[in-house]
Amino acid sequence: MTFDENFFFYFVLPPIIFAAGYNMKRKEFFKNFKNIVIFGVGSTILQFIVFTFFTWIVVQMDILWKFSIETGVYEPFTLSIMEIMLMCSLLVCTDAVAAVSIVKYEEQPKLFSLIFGEGITNDAVCIILFNTVYEYAGPHSEFTSTTPIKVLYGFFKLAFFSIFIGLIFGVLSAYVLKKFRFLTVNPVIEVNMVFVFGYLSYCVTELFHFSGIIALLVSGVVMAKYSWYNLSPQAKQVTSIAFSVIAYAVEAFVFGYLGITFFSYIQLDWSW
């Protein structure tokens, strides 16, 4: 079994991201939004710069070696500055699941919202960083004096349009559910309508080569804030539970799927 990126990114990942946005503890999140931005955005960018700088210094020292399966000997291992930036954009991505699991929202709501919010924004910033650097990290790319400006411009451009598309579809879903009341007579239809609008934001954003994950997360937050009030009483209870159950099942599938497909890379150099 090999890893299918289209299957993973278009069928497996969206339910997890949408549930995280739709079931977010929004009150505490926006109450501590300033601190979350400082830790999730500012510290992530700072770590990216520091990691890139020190990794570049280590590479310049020529102390890195790799084992070649073809020759059976160790060879010097080098990375270009763009490859270093691409790698560091992944290294600064943290996993807040373990920290969130030991903090109870009922006992420490502020700490929980800070950890969860930092994890969400950190993931968002890392995704945007990776996509931005990847755009300029081709096989013939060169690091020039204008590269940091291009990366910074691409970062803000990707962030703005991804968030904007997510807001558009979130507001559109609230409008449709409010004006077309015949769509709110069946909880099953309502649940599907809510998710379809979120999934559309993901697909449209990816179609324009922006970050569909960010758009899906934003649309989920917006729909939980505005579309939720236009649902029937039954659907208000069903949506959050249904999305949580689906996301939990898909997360369990992801661990198994990634574990099995990992062995398809055993023939690569770094897998010895």
JSON list of C-alpha atoms in Angstrom, two decimals, residues 101-199:
[
{"chain": "A", "resi": 101, "resn": "SER", "atom": "CA", "xyz": [-5.07, 16.14, 26.94]},
{"chain": "A", "resi": 102, "resn": "ILE", "atom": "CA", "xyz": [-3.75, 16.82, 30.48]},
{"chain": "A", "resi": 103, "resn": "VAL", "atom": "CA", "xyz": [-5.48, 20.21, 30.87]},
{"chain": "A", "resi": 104, "resn": "LYS", "atom": "CA", "xyz": [-9.20, 20.21, 31.58]},
{"chain": "A", "resi": 105, "resn": "TYR", "atom": "CA", "xyz": [-11.22, 23.06, 30.13]},
{"chain": "A", "resi": 106, "resn": "GLU", "atom": "CA", "xyz": [-13.62, 23.11, 33.08]},
{"chain": "A", "resi": 107, "resn": "GLU", "atom": "CA", "xyz": [-10.80, 23.60, 35.61]},
{"chain": "A", "resi": 108, "resn": "GLN", "atom": "CA", "xyz": [-8.42, 25.87, 33.67]},
{"chain": "A", "resi": 109, "resn": "PRO", "atom": "CA", "xyz": [-10.29, 27.45, 30.73]},
{"chain": "A", "resi": 110, "resn": "LYS", "atom": "CA", "xyz": [-7.67, 30.15, 30.07]},
{"chain": "A", "resi": 111, "resn": "LEU", "atom": "CA", "xyz": [-4.73, 27.75, 30.02]},
{"chain": "A", "resi": 112, "resn": "PHE", "atom": "CA", "xyz": [-6.68, 25.31, 27.85]},
{"chain": "A", "resi": 113, "resn": "SER", "atom": "CA", "xyz": [-7.62, 28.03, 25.34]},
{"chain": "A", "resi": 114, "resn": "LEU", "atom": "CA", "xyz": [-4.01, 29.29, 25.22]},
{"chain": "A", "resi": 115, "resn": "ILE", "atom": "CA", "xyz": [-2.58, 25.82, 24.54]},
{"chain": "A", "resi": 116, "resn": "PHE", "atom": "CA", "xyz": [-5.28, 24.88, 22.06]},
{"chain": "A", "resi": 117, "resn": "GLY", "atom": "CA", "xyz": [-5.22, 28.28, 20.36]},
{"chain": "A", "resi": 118, "resn": "GLU", "atom": "CA", "xyz": [-1.42, 28.26, 20.11]},
{"chain": "A", "resi": 119, "resn": "GLY", "atom": "CA", "xyz": [-1.55, 24.80, 18.57]},
{"chain": "A", "resi": 120, "resn": "ILE", "atom": "CA", "xyz": [-4.15, 25.82, 16.00]},
{"chain": "A", "resi": 121, "resn": "THR", "atom": "CA", "xyz": [-2.41, 29.05, 15.00]},
{"chain": "A", "resi": 122, "resn": "ASN", "atom": "CA", "xyz": [1.00, 27.36, 15.00]},
{"chain": "A", "resi": 123, "resn": "ASP", "atom": "CA", "xyz": [-0.30, 24.73, 12.57]},
{"chain": "A", "resi": 124, "resn": "ALA", "atom": "CA", "xyz": [-1.84, 27.43, 10.39]},
{"chain": "A", "resi": 125, "resn": "VAL", "atom": "CA", "xyz": [1.35, 29.49, 10.28]},
{"chain": "A", "resi": 126, "resn": "CYS", "atom": "CA", "xyz": [3.48, 26.42, 9.54]},
{"chain": "A", "resi": 127, "resn": "ILE", "atom": "CA", "xyz": [1.21, 25.37, 6.69]},
{"chain": "A", "resi": 128, "resn": "ILE", "atom": "CA", "xyz": [1.38, 28.84, 5.17]},
{"chain": "A", "resi": 129, "resn": "LEU", "atom": "CA", "xyz": [5.17, 28.98, 5.69]},
{"chain": "A", "resi": 130, "resn": "PHE", "atom": "CA", "xyz": [5.68, 25.58, 4.07]},
{"chain": "A", "resi": 131, "resn": "ASN", "atom": "CA", "xyz": [3.47, 26.37, 1.07]},
{"chain": "A", "resi": 132, "resn": "THR", "atom": "CA", "xyz": [5.13, 29.76, 0.60]},
{"chain": "A", "resi": 133, "resn": "VAL", "atom": "CA", "xyz": [8.69, 28.43, 0.77]},
{"chain": "A", "resi": 134, "resn": "TYR", "atom": "CA", "xyz": [7.79, 25.40, -1.36]},
{"chain": "A", "resi": 135, "resn": "GLU", "atom": "CA", "xyz": [6.68, 27.75, -4.12]},
{"chain": "A", "resi": 136, "resn": "TYR", "atom": "CA", "xyz": [10.21, 29.19, -4.32]},
{"chain": "A", "resi": 137, "resn": "ALA", "atom": "CA", "xyz": [12.15, 26.01, -3.51]},
{"chain": "A", "resi": 138, "resn": "GLY", "atom": "CA", "xyz": [12.41, 24.48, -6.95]},
{"chain": "A", "resi": 139, "resn": "PRO", "atom": "CA", "xyz": [15.42, 22.44, -8.19]},
{"chain": "A", "resi": 140, "resn": "HIS", "atom": "CA", "xyz": [16.97, 25.52, -9.81]},
{"chain": "A", "resi": 141, "resn": "SER", "atom": "CA", "xyz": [15.99, 28.07, -7.16]},
{"chain": "A", "resi": 142, "resn": "GLU", "atom": "CA", "xyz": [18.54, 30.51, -5.79]},
{"chain": "A", "resi": 143, "resn": "PHE", "atom": "CA", "xyz": [18.52, 32.55, -2.62]},
{"chain": "A", "resi": 144, "resn": "THR", "atom": "CA", "xyz": [18.95, 36.23, -3.48]},
{"chain": "A", "resi": 145, "resn": "SER", "atom": "CA", "xyz": [18.48, 39.51, -1.65]},
{"chain": "A", "resi": 146, "resn": "THR", "atom": "CA", "xyz": [14.85, 39.64, -2.82]},
{"chain": "A", "resi": 147, "resn": "THR", "atom": "CA", "xyz": [13.97, 36.10, -1.68]},
{"chain": "A", "resi": 148, "resn": "PRO", "atom": "CA", "xyz": [12.98, 37.07, 1.92]},
{"chain": "A", "resi": 149, "resn": "ILE", "atom": "CA", "xyz": [10.71, 39.79, 0.51]},
{"chain": "A", "resi": 150, "resn": "LYS", "atom": "CA", "xyz": [9.12, 37.33, -1.91]},
{"chain": "A", "resi": 151, "resn": "VAL", "atom": "CA", "xyz": [8.58, 34.79, 0.86]},
{"chain": "A", "resi": 152, "resn": "LEU", "atom": "CA", "xyz": [7.10, 37.44, 3.15]},
{"chain": "A", "resi": 153, "resn": "TYR", "atom": "CA", "xyz": [4.79, 38.67, 0.39]},
{"chain": "A", "resi": 154, "resn": "GLY", "atom": "CA", "xyz": [3.73, 35.13, -0.44]},
{"chain": "A", "resi": 155, "resn": "PHE", "atom": "CA", "xyz": [3.11, 34.42, 3.25]},
{"chain": "A", "resi": 156, "resn": "PHE", "atom": "CA", "xyz": [0.69, 37.35, 3.71]},
{"chain": "A", "resi": 157, "resn": "LYS", "atom": "CA", "xyz": [-0.95, 36.76, 0.33]},
{"chain": "A", "resi": 158, "resn": "LEU", "atom": "CA", "xyz": [-1.61, 33.09, 1.09]},
{"chain": "A", "resi": 159, "resn": "ALA", "atom": "CA", "xyz": [-2.87, 33.87, 4.59]},
{"chain": "A", "resi": 160, "resn": "PHE", "atom": "CA", "xyz": [-5.18, 36.68, 3.48]},
{"chain": "A", "resi": 161, "resn": "PHE", "atom": "CA", "xyz": [-6.89, 34.89, 0.61]},
{"chain": "A", "resi": 162, "resn": "SER", "atom": "CA", "xyz": [-7.20, 31.60, 2.51]},
{"chain": "A", "resi": 163, "resn": "ILE", "atom": "CA", "xyz": [-8.89, 33.34, 5.44]},
{"chain": "A", "resi": 164, "resn": "PHE", "atom": "CA", "xyz": [-11.01, 35.47, 3.09]},
{"chain": "A", "resi": 165, "resn": "ILE", "atom": "CA", "xyz": [-12.38, 32.48, 1.17]},
{"chain": "A", "resi": 166, "resn": "GLY", "atom": "CA", "xyz": [-13.15, 30.70, 4.44]},
{"chain": "A", "resi": 167, "resn": "LEU", "atom": "CA", "xyz": [-15.06, 33.76, 5.69]},
{"chain": "A", "resi": 168, "resn": "ILE", "atom": "CA", "xyz": [-17.01, 34.01, 2.43]},
{"chain": "A", "resi": 169, "resn": "PHE", "atom": "CA", "xyz": [-18.26, 30.43, 2.56]},
{"chain": "A", "resi": 170, "resn": "GLY", "atom": "CA", "xyz": [-18.97, 30.64, 6.30]},
{"chain": "A", "resi": 171, "resn": "VAL", "atom": "CA", "xyz": [-21.14, 33.72, 5.86]},
{"chain": "A", "resi": 172, "resn": "LEU", "atom": "CA", "xyz": [-22.75, 32.25, 2.72]},
{"chain": "A", "resi": 173, "resn": "SER", "atom": "CA", "xyz": [-23.81, 29.13, 4.62]},
{"chain": "A", "resi": 174, "resn": "ALA", "atom": "CA", "xyz": [-25.41, 31.26, 7.35]},
{"chain": "A", "resi": 175, "resn": "TYR", "atom": "CA", "xyz": [-27.31, 33.27, 4.72]},
{"chain": "A", "resi": 176, "resn": "VAL", "atom": "CA", "xyz": [-28.53, 30.19, 2.84]},
{"chain": "A", "resi": 177, "resn": "LEU", "atom": "CA", "xyz": [-29.72, 28.41, 6.00]},
{"chain": "A", "resi": 178, "resn": "LYS", "atom": "CA", "xyz": [-31.52, 31.56, 7.15]},
{"chain": "A", "resi": 179, "resn": "LYS", "atom": "CA", "xyz": [-33.29, 32.42, 3.88]},
{"chain": "A", "resi": 180, "resn": "PHE", "atom": "CA", "xyz": [-34.06, 28.92, 2.59]},
{"chain": "A", "resi": 181, "resn": "ARG", "atom": "CA", "xyz": [-35.88, 27.46, 5.56]},
{"chain": "A", "resi": 182, "resn": "PHE", "atom": "CA", "xyz": [-36.95, 24.32, 3.69]},
{"chain": "A", "resi": 183, "resn": "LEU", "atom": "CA", "xyz": [-33.35, 23.15, 4.15]},
{"chain": "A", "resi": 184, "resn": "THR", "atom": "CA", "xyz": [-33.72, 23.14, 7.93]},
{"chain": "A", "resi": 185, "resn": "VAL", "atom": "CA", "xyz": [-36.58, 20.65, 8.30]},
{"chain": "A", "resi": 186, "resn": "ASN", "atom": "CA", "xyz": [-34.38, 17.56, 8.39]},
{"chain": "A", "resi": 187, "resn": "PRO", "atom": "CA", "xyz": [-31.34, 17.28, 10.71]},
{"chain": "A", "resi": 188, "resn": "VAL", "atom": "CA", "xyz": [-29.61, 14.93, 8.26]},
{"chain": "A", "resi": 189, "resn": "ILE", "atom": "CA", "xyz": [-29.86, 17.49, 5.47]},
{"chain": "A", "resi": 190, "resn": "GLU", "atom": "CA", "xyz": [-28.71, 20.27, 7.78]},
{"chain": "A", "resi": 191, "resn": "VAL", "atom": "CA", "xyz": [-25.62, 18.36, 8.91]},
{"chain": "A", "resi": 192, "resn": "ASN", "atom": "CA", "xyz": [-24.71, 17.65, 5.30]},
{"chain": "A", "resi": 193, "resn": "MET", "atom": "CA", "xyz": [-25.33, 21.26, 4.26]},
{"chain": "A", "resi": 194, "resn": "VAL", "atom": "CA", "xyz": [-23.03, 22.60, 6.96]},
{"chain": "A", "resi": 195, "resn": "PHE", "atom": "CA", "xyz": [-20.21, 20.24, 6.01]},
{"chain": "A", "resi": 196, "resn": "VAL", "atom": "CA", "xyz": [-20.71, 20.77, 2.26]},
{"chain": "A", "resi": 197, "resn": "PHE", "atom": "CA", "xyz": [-20.16, 24.53, 2.62]},
{"chain": "A", "resi": 198, "resn": "GLY", "atom": "CA", "xyz": [-16.99, 23.88, 4.60]},
{"chain": "A", "resi": 199, "resn": "TYR", "atom": "CA", "xyz": [-15.77, 21.33, 2.05]}
]
